């Protein structure tokens, strides 16, 4: 208990009492301060500890799945169905979206199958409106070579659309005498056998706003597809020759993949008008073999390869996406798309495509 000075005593007699009180006060204050500071220090230490635990935990999770975010190894094999421990495999090669690049994701899948000797059959899963003439022809060539080099059973499963260039690449799965090789789902859109070089004439709009094309060119045909000038008859004849050549190639590929049309070319000529067909119409006209889903196409591949469903592992492939790519997709400038669209509109590029707007088409490798 703190002693209090007695006011009735002289000052010198009260001095000891004051000194005692002074010695006791700091102790009380010290205890109070320590009691106030300790909770804050404890909270700070706990906060830092939680931060480091979360940080290192997050790093561990990323490292555990780093192979997904690392695309340096290309595509990855994924289990689809069947016997996960089986040695023999049936590979699914997916062709999805517009076919604009012959050296892209589809080619990676083909190379992976070509190098994997345990793959005994292939199912082509096609969901595509087509694409560039060169890209479609290159993928057809690669798939055909894969089938012939490895003597692999190859069956096509058409998704929502397998038209134009999508139908073109399906011809790599050549029709066999005793087995059909092309399956279309009941709602599949196919056909669109033909070639297009898009051209847009903006001269009327430019005239309305008093704008003229004053380009300096090296020759009279340098601006054949320019939307800022009227196409001349000479330019149109040049481009028509190019289209006819690509169209002839398309029909030759169909005749090779569907021998019926080699024997009856007039039937193919009647179908190759650019018209799209339903699955039923395509089956009736010999463009596809059967109406069925992926499972039926898989069963056909197993039957052709004399494989037991319980003794094979069905696999597919996926392409990992890096974190930088994810960020890049979100930050892609709109101007890049606009420039590409403008260049496509003015470039003499032909398409096996079921649309006249190739610049709006896109390819999309599957992601997990």
Short mmCIF file of C-alpha atoms in Angstrom, two decimals:
data_model
loop_
_atom_site.label_atom_id
_atom_site.label_comp_id
_atom_site.label_asym_id
_atom_site.label_seq_id
_atom_site.Cartn_x
_atom_site.Cartn_y
_atom_site.Cartn_z
CA UNK A 1 0.00 0.00 0.00
CA UNK A 2 1.41 3.38 -1.03
CA UNK A 3 2.37 5.70 1.92
CA UNK A 4 1.11 9.25 1.83
CA UNK A 5 3.04 12.27 3.28
CA UNK A 6 1.57 13.77 6.44
CA UNK A 7 0.87 17.45 5.88
CA UNK A 8 1.13 18.18 9.61
CA UNK A 9 4.81 17.14 9.70
CA UNK A 10 7.72 19.28 8.54
CA UNK A 11 8.91 18.81 4.93
CA UNK A 12 12.18 17.09 5.94
CA UNK A 13 10.26 14.47 7.88
CA UNK A 14 7.99 13.78 4.89
CA UNK A 15 10.96 13.20 2.53
CA UNK A 16 11.30 9.42 3.20
CA UNK A 17 7.61 8.92 2.43
CA UNK A 18 7.94 10.78 -0.88
CA UNK A 19 11.01 8.76 -1.89
CA UNK A 20 9.17 5.52 -1.15
CA UNK A 21 6.24 6.59 -3.25
CA UNK A 22 8.56 7.58 -6.12
CA UNK A 23 10.29 4.19 -6.04
CA UNK A 24 6.98 2.34 -6.24
CA UNK A 25 5.36 4.29 -9.09
CA UNK A 26 7.70 3.20 -11.96
CA UNK A 27 7.16 -0.42 -11.09
CA UNK A 28 3.43 -0.04 -11.39
CA UNK A 29 3.79 1.86 -14.67
CA UNK A 30 6.26 -0.73 -16.00
CA UNK A 31 3.85 -3.56 -15.35
CA UNK A 32 1.03 -1.67 -17.01
CA UNK A 33 3.13 -0.98 -20.13
CA UNK A 34 4.32 -4.55 -20.36
CA UNK A 35 0.76 -5.79 -20.11
CA UNK A 36 -0.30 -3.44 -22.94
CA UNK A 37 2.61 -4.20 -25.35
CA UNK A 38 2.62 -7.98 -25.05
CA UNK A 39 -0.69 -8.62 -26.92
CA UNK A 40 0.46 -6.47 -29.83
CA UNK A 41 3.77 -8.29 -30.10
CA UNK A 42 2.02 -11.63 -29.94
CA UNK A 43 -0.40 -10.60 -32.68
CA UNK A 44 2.47 -9.42 -34.88
CA UNK A 45 4.37 -12.68 -34.45
CA UNK A 46 1.26 -14.73 -35.17
CA UNK A 47 0.54 -12.63 -38.27
CA UNK A 48 4.03 -13.17 -39.67
CA UNK A 49 3.85 -16.87 -38.89
CA UNK A 50 0.52 -17.18 -40.71
CA UNK A 51 1.94 -15.30 -43.68
CA UNK A 52 4.93 -17.61 -44.02
CA UNK A 53 2.78 -20.73 -43.60
CA UNK A 54 0.40 -19.55 -46.34
CA UNK A 55 3.26 -18.47 -48.61
CA UNK A 56 5.19 -21.73 -48.40
CA UNK A 57 1.99 -23.75 -48.60
CA UNK A 58 1.04 -21.96 -51.80
CA UNK A 59 4.50 -22.51 -53.25
CA UNK A 60 4.25 -26.20 -52.42
CA UNK A 61 0.91 -26.51 -54.19
CA UNK A 62 2.27 -24.75 -57.25
CA UNK A 63 5.34 -26.96 -57.36
CA UNK A 64 3.17 -30.06 -57.00
CA UNK A 65 1.24 -29.05 -60.12
CA UNK A 66 4.03 -27.19 -61.87
CA UNK A 67 3.92 -29.56 -64.81
CA UNK A 68 0.48 -28.18 -65.71
CA UNK A 69 1.71 -24.60 -65.84
CA UNK A 70 4.90 -25.54 -67.68
CA UNK A 71 4.36 -25.88 -71.41
CA UNK A 72 8.03 -26.43 -72.21
CA UNK A 73 7.37 -30.16 -72.63
CA UNK A 74 4.57 -29.67 -75.15
CA UNK A 75 1.38 -31.69 -74.85
CA UNK A 76 0.62 -34.15 -72.07
CA UNK A 77 -0.99 -37.56 -72.14
CA UNK A 78 -4.21 -37.91 -70.12
CA UNK A 79 -6.16 -41.04 -69.24
CA UNK A 80 -9.61 -41.07 -70.84
CA UNK A 81 -11.17 -44.49 -70.23
CA UNK A 82 -10.59 -48.22 -70.34
CA UNK A 83 -7.95 -50.12 -68.39
CA UNK A 84 -5.62 -47.58 -66.81
CA UNK A 85 -2.88 -50.20 -66.40
CA UNK A 86 -3.04 -51.62 -69.92
CA UNK A 87 0.05 -51.40 -72.12
CA UNK A 88 -1.79 -51.02 -75.44
CA UNK A 89 -3.38 -47.63 -76.11
CA UNK A 90 -6.04 -46.08 -78.30
CA UNK A 91 -5.23 -42.41 -78.87
CA UNK A 92 -7.80 -39.66 -79.36
CA UNK A 93 -6.57 -36.89 -81.65
CA UNK A 94 -8.76 -33.82 -81.24
CA UNK A 95 -9.28 -31.26 -84.01
CA UNK A 96 -11.36 -28.45 -82.57
CA UNK A 97 -12.08 -24.98 -83.91
CA UNK A 98 -10.82 -23.38 -87.09
CA UNK A 99 -7.86 -25.04 -88.80
CA UNK A 100 -5.53 -22.11 -89.31
CA UNK A 101 -2.13 -23.54 -88.38
CA UNK A 102 -0.77 -26.82 -89.68
CA UNK A 103 2.14 -26.76 -87.21
CA UNK A 104 0.11 -26.24 -84.05
CA UNK A 105 -1.58 -28.36 -81.42
CA UNK A 106 -2.97 -31.01 -83.81
CA UNK A 107 0.47 -31.62 -85.31
CA UNK A 108 1.85 -32.03 -81.77
CA UNK A 109 -0.71 -34.77 -81.13
CA UNK A 110 0.16 -36.51 -84.39
CA UNK A 111 3.87 -36.44 -83.56
CA UNK A 112 3.16 -37.83 -80.09
CA UNK A 113 1.20 -40.76 -81.54
CA UNK A 114 3.83 -41.39 -84.20
CA UNK A 115 6.52 -41.72 -81.52
CA UNK A 116 4.43 -43.89 -79.17
CA UNK A 117 4.61 -47.48 -80.43
CA UNK A 118 2.13 -48.61 -77.78
CA UNK A 119 -0.68 -46.76 -79.62
CA UNK A 120 -2.57 -49.40 -81.60
CA UNK A 121 -5.49 -47.35 -82.98
CA UNK A 122 -6.59 -43.73 -83.40
CA UNK A 123 -9.94 -41.99 -83.08
CA UNK A 124 -10.08 -38.56 -84.74
CA UNK A 125 -12.49 -36.34 -82.85
CA UNK A 126 -13.40 -33.49 -85.22
CA UNK A 127 -15.44 -30.43 -84.31
CA UNK A 128 -14.40 -27.83 -86.86
CA UNK A 129 -15.90 -25.57 -89.54
CA UNK A 130 -12.70 -25.94 -91.56
CA UNK A 131 -9.94 -23.42 -92.13
CA UNK A 132 -7.11 -22.48 -94.44
CA UNK A 133 -6.48 -24.52 -97.58
CA UNK A 134 -2.81 -25.10 -96.80
CA UNK A 135 -3.36 -25.87 -93.11
CA UNK A 136 -6.18 -28.34 -93.84
CA UNK A 137 -4.18 -30.09 -96.55
CA UNK A 138 -1.08 -30.31 -94.35
CA UNK A 139 -2.97 -31.91 -91.46
CA UNK A 140 -4.64 -34.33 -93.87
CA UNK A 141 -1.21 -35.27 -95.21
CA UNK A 142 0.21 -35.79 -91.71
CA UNK A 143 -2.73 -37.92 -90.58
CA UNK A 144 -2.71 -40.00 -93.74
CA UNK A 145 1.03 -40.63 -93.39
CA UNK A 146 0.56 -41.59 -89.74
CA UNK A 147 -2.09 -44.16 -90.68
CA UNK A 148 -0.04 -45.63 -93.51
CA UNK A 149 3.37 -45.62 -91.78
CA UNK A 150 2.11 -47.25 -88.59
CA UNK A 151 -0.68 -49.25 -90.26
CA UNK A 152 -3.00 -47.85 -87.59
CA UNK A 153 -6.77 -48.28 -87.60
CA UNK A 154 -8.17 -44.74 -87.84
CA UNK A 155 -11.82 -43.86 -87.24
CA UNK A 156 -13.46 -40.42 -87.28
CA UNK A 157 -15.97 -39.21 -84.70
CA UNK A 158 -17.65 -35.99 -85.87
CA UNK A 159 -18.88 -33.57 -83.24
CA UNK A 160 -21.21 -30.65 -83.77
CA UNK A 161 -19.54 -29.65 -87.02
CA UNK A 162 -17.09 -31.27 -89.41
CA UNK A 163 -17.55 -29.15 -92.50
CA UNK A 164 -15.34 -28.01 -95.36
CA UNK A 165 -11.74 -28.31 -94.08
CA UNK A 166 -13.08 -30.32 -91.14
CA UNK A 167 -14.46 -32.84 -93.63
CA UNK A 168 -11.25 -32.62 -95.67
CA UNK A 169 -9.03 -33.85 -92.81
CA UNK A 170 -11.55 -36.62 -92.04
CA UNK A 171 -10.60 -38.20 -95.36
CA UNK A 172 -7.34 -39.35 -93.75
CA UNK A 173 -9.40 -42.18 -92.21
CA UNK A 174 -9.84 -44.01 -95.49
CA UNK A 175 -13.02 -46.03 -95.95
CA UNK A 176 -12.27 -49.74 -95.68
CA UNK A 177 -14.02 -52.41 -97.72
CA UNK A 178 -15.51 -54.19 -94.73
CA UNK A 179 -15.60 -51.38 -92.17
CA UNK A 180 -16.96 -47.85 -92.08
CA UNK A 181 -14.58 -45.28 -90.70
CA UNK A 182 -16.59 -42.05 -90.36
CA UNK A 183 -19.24 -41.61 -87.66
CA UNK A 184 -21.41 -38.49 -87.44
CA UNK A 185 -23.57 -37.61 -84.47
CA UNK A 186 -27.29 -37.15 -85.18
CA UNK A 187 -26.91 -33.36 -84.95
CA UNK A 188 -23.62 -33.06 -86.84
CA UNK A 189 -23.34 -30.47 -89.60
CA UNK A 190 -20.99 -31.57 -92.37
CA UNK A 191 -20.40 -31.10 -96.09
CA UNK A 192 -19.70 -27.54 -97.28
CA UNK A 193 -17.35 -29.00 -99.90
CA UNK A 194 -15.83 -26.02 -101.63
CA UNK A 195 -13.37 -23.12 -101.53
CA UNK A 196 -13.75 -19.44 -100.75
CA UNK A 197 -11.51 -16.40 -101.02
CA UNK A 198 -13.30 -13.67 -99.04
CA UNK A 199 -13.49 -10.24 -100.63
CA UNK A 200 -15.26 -7.12 -99.39
CA UNK A 201 -15.96 -4.09 -101.57
CA UNK A 202 -15.95 -0.87 -99.54
CA UNK A 203 -15.71 1.51 -102.47
CA UNK A 204 -19.33 2.66 -102.14
CA UNK A 205 -18.85 3.53 -98.48
CA UNK A 206 -15.58 5.32 -99.25
CA UNK A 207 -17.21 7.31 -102.03
CA UNK A 208 -19.93 8.45 -99.67
CA UNK A 209 -17.30 9.90 -97.34
CA UNK A 210 -15.11 11.18 -100.21
CA UNK A 211 -12.20 8.84 -99.43
CA UNK A 212 -10.06 7.40 -102.24
CA UNK A 213 -7.36 4.70 -102.40
CA UNK A 214 -4.15 6.29 -103.65
CA UNK A 215 -1.78 3.36 -103.00
CA UNK A 216 1.52 3.09 -104.87
CA UNK A 217 2.01 -0.44 -106.21
CA UNK A 218 4.59 -2.30 -108.28
CA UNK A 219 2.15 -3.96 -110.66
CA UNK A 220 -1.50 -3.99 -111.78
CA UNK A 221 -2.41 -7.11 -109.77
CA UNK A 222 -0.82 -6.15 -106.44
CA UNK A 223 -4.16 -5.02 -104.99
CA UNK A 224 -6.32 -7.88 -106.22
CA UNK A 225 -8.24 -8.24 -102.95
CA UNK A 226 -8.07 -4.70 -101.70
CA UNK A 227 -11.48 -3.68 -100.32
CA UNK A 228 -10.77 -0.09 -101.34
CA UNK A 229 -11.00 -0.69 -105.09
CA UNK A 230 -13.30 -2.52 -107.49
CA UNK A 231 -11.88 -5.89 -108.57
CA UNK A 232 -10.99 -5.99 -112.25
CA UNK A 233 -12.08 -8.88 -114.53
CA UNK A 234 -8.43 -9.90 -114.93
CA UNK A 235 -7.93 -10.12 -111.17
CA UNK A 236 -11.13 -12.11 -110.77
CA UNK A 237 -10.02 -14.59 -113.42
CA UNK A 238 -6.66 -15.09 -111.68
CA UNK A 239 -8.32 -15.75 -108.33
CA UNK A 240 -10.93 -18.04 -109.89
CA UNK A 241 -8.14 -20.20 -111.33
CA UNK A 242 -6.65 -20.48 -107.85
CA UNK A 243 -10.02 -21.43 -106.35
CA UNK A 244 -10.65 -24.03 -109.07
CA UNK A 245 -7.27 -25.65 -108.39
CA UNK A 246 -7.92 -25.88 -104.64
CA UNK A 247 -11.44 -27.20 -105.33
CA UNK A 248 -10.07 -29.91 -107.62
CA UNK A 249 -7.63 -30.92 -104.89
CA UNK A 250 -10.51 -31.14 -102.38
CA UNK A 251 -12.45 -33.52 -104.62
CA UNK A 252 -9.37 -35.66 -105.28
CA UNK A 253 -8.84 -36.05 -101.53
CA UNK A 254 -12.47 -37.14 -101.10
CA UNK A 255 -12.14 -39.67 -103.91
CA UNK A 256 -9.08 -41.14 -102.24
CA UNK A 257 -10.77 -41.37 -98.83
CA UNK A 258 -14.16 -42.47 -100.19
CA UNK A 259 -13.50 -44.85 -103.12
CA UNK A 260 -17.20 -44.82 -104.00
CA UNK A 261 -16.82 -41.30 -105.37
CA UNK A 262 -13.81 -42.30 -107.46
CA UNK A 263 -16.10 -44.73 -109.25
CA UNK A 264 -18.96 -42.22 -109.35
CA UNK A 265 -17.41 -38.74 -109.75
CA UNK A 266 -20.68 -37.26 -110.97
CA UNK A 267 -22.22 -38.03 -107.57
CA UNK A 268 -19.49 -36.04 -105.86
CA UNK A 269 -19.89 -33.15 -108.30
CA UNK A 270 -23.58 -32.99 -107.40
CA UNK A 271 -22.75 -32.83 -103.68
CA UNK A 272 -19.77 -30.47 -103.88
CA UNK A 273 -21.71 -27.23 -104.21
CA UNK A 274 -20.74 -25.73 -100.87
CA UNK A 275 -24.01 -26.93 -99.33
CA UNK A 276 -23.99 -28.13 -95.73
CA UNK A 277 -25.65 -31.45 -94.88
CA UNK A 278 -27.25 -33.01 -91.85
CA UNK A 279 -25.90 -36.30 -90.55
CA UNK A 280 -28.81 -38.16 -92.15
CA UNK A 281 -28.27 -36.49 -95.52
CA UNK A 282 -24.53 -37.17 -95.34
CA UNK A 283 -25.09 -40.86 -94.57
CA UNK A 284 -27.64 -41.19 -97.35
CA UNK A 285 -25.24 -39.66 -99.88
CA UNK A 286 -22.17 -41.62 -98.78
CA UNK A 287 -20.29 -38.74 -97.17
CA UNK A 288 -20.26 -40.57 -93.82
CA UNK A 289 -20.63 -44.25 -92.95
CA UNK A 290 -22.79 -44.33 -89.84
CA UNK A 291 -24.66 -42.14 -87.41
CA UNK A 292 -23.23 -42.63 -83.95
CA UNK A 293 -21.45 -41.03 -81.06
CA UNK A 294 -17.87 -41.21 -79.88
CA UNK A 295 -18.42 -44.55 -78.14
CA UNK A 296 -19.53 -46.18 -81.40
CA UNK A 297 -16.50 -44.77 -83.22
CA UNK A 298 -14.24 -46.10 -80.46
CA UNK A 299 -15.81 -49.55 -80.69
CA UNK A 300 -15.22 -49.54 -84.44
CA UNK A 301 -11.55 -48.66 -83.97
CA UNK A 302 -11.19 -51.52 -81.48
CA UNK A 303 -12.91 -53.90 -83.89
CA UNK A 304 -10.68 -52.93 -86.82
CA UNK A 305 -7.58 -53.28 -84.65
CA UNK A 306 -8.80 -56.52 -83.06
CA UNK A 307 -8.38 -55.02 -79.61
CA UNK A 308 -10.18 -55.96 -76.40
CA UNK A 309 -11.88 -53.01 -74.68
CA UNK A 310 -10.83 -54.32 -71.27
CA UNK A 311 -7.19 -54.66 -72.34
CA UNK A 312 -6.55 -51.18 -73.75
CA UNK A 313 -6.06 -47.73 -72.28
CA UNK A 314 -7.86 -44.92 -74.11
CA UNK A 315 -5.86 -41.70 -73.90
CA UNK A 316 -6.15 -38.11 -75.02
CA UNK A 317 -3.79 -35.16 -75.02
CA UNK A 318 -3.94 -31.69 -73.52
CA UNK A 319 -1.76 -28.63 -73.87
CA UNK A 320 -0.72 -26.85 -70.65
CA UNK A 321 -0.97 -23.08 -70.45
CA UNK A 322 1.64 -21.03 -68.66
CA UNK A 323 0.69 -18.31 -66.18
CA UNK A 324 2.24 -15.72 -68.51
CA UNK A 325 -0.01 -16.94 -71.33
CA UNK A 326 -3.07 -16.65 -69.11
CA UNK A 327 -2.13 -13.07 -68.27
CA UNK A 328 -1.28 -12.37 -71.89
CA UNK A 329 -4.68 -13.53 -73.10
CA UNK A 330 -6.38 -11.15 -70.72
CA UNK A 331 -4.14 -8.26 -71.76
CA UNK A 332 -4.11 -8.83 -75.53
CA UNK A 333 -4.67 -5.46 -77.21
CA UNK A 334 -7.74 -5.10 -79.34
CA UNK A 335 -5.61 -3.47 -82.05
CA UNK A 336 -3.87 -6.78 -82.78
CA UNK A 337 -7.16 -8.41 -83.73
CA UNK A 338 -8.18 -5.42 -85.82
CA UNK A 339 -4.89 -5.45 -87.75
CA UNK A 340 -5.15 -9.20 -88.38
CA UNK A 341 -8.72 -8.80 -89.63
CA UNK A 342 -7.66 -6.06 -92.02
CA UNK A 343 -4.75 -8.12 -93.37
CA UNK A 344 -6.95 -11.19 -93.85
CA UNK A 345 -9.47 -9.12 -95.77
CA UNK A 346 -6.83 -7.91 -98.23
CA UNK A 347 -4.69 -11.08 -98.59
CA UNK A 348 -5.25 -13.61 -101.42
CA UNK A 349 -5.86 -16.51 -99.05
CA UNK A 350 -8.23 -19.36 -99.86
CA UNK A 351 -10.21 -21.32 -97.27
CA UNK A 352 -11.93 -24.65 -96.93
CA UNK A 353 -14.27 -22.97 -94.48
CA UNK A 354 -18.01 -23.05 -93.79
CA UNK A 355 -18.17 -19.27 -93.34
CA UNK A 356 -17.19 -16.17 -95.29
CA UNK A 357 -15.68 -14.53 -92.19
CA UNK A 358 -12.40 -16.39 -91.55
CA UNK A 359 -11.06 -13.57 -89.41
CA UNK A 360 -13.68 -14.34 -86.78
CA UNK A 361 -12.80 -18.04 -86.59
CA UNK A 362 -10.49 -19.36 -83.92
CA UNK A 363 -8.74 -22.56 -82.94
CA UNK A 364 -8.80 -23.85 -79.38
CA UNK A 365 -6.75 -26.66 -77.98
CA UNK A 366 -8.41 -28.27 -75.00
CA UNK A 367 -7.23 -27.27 -71.51
CA UNK A 368 -7.68 -29.07 -68.25
#
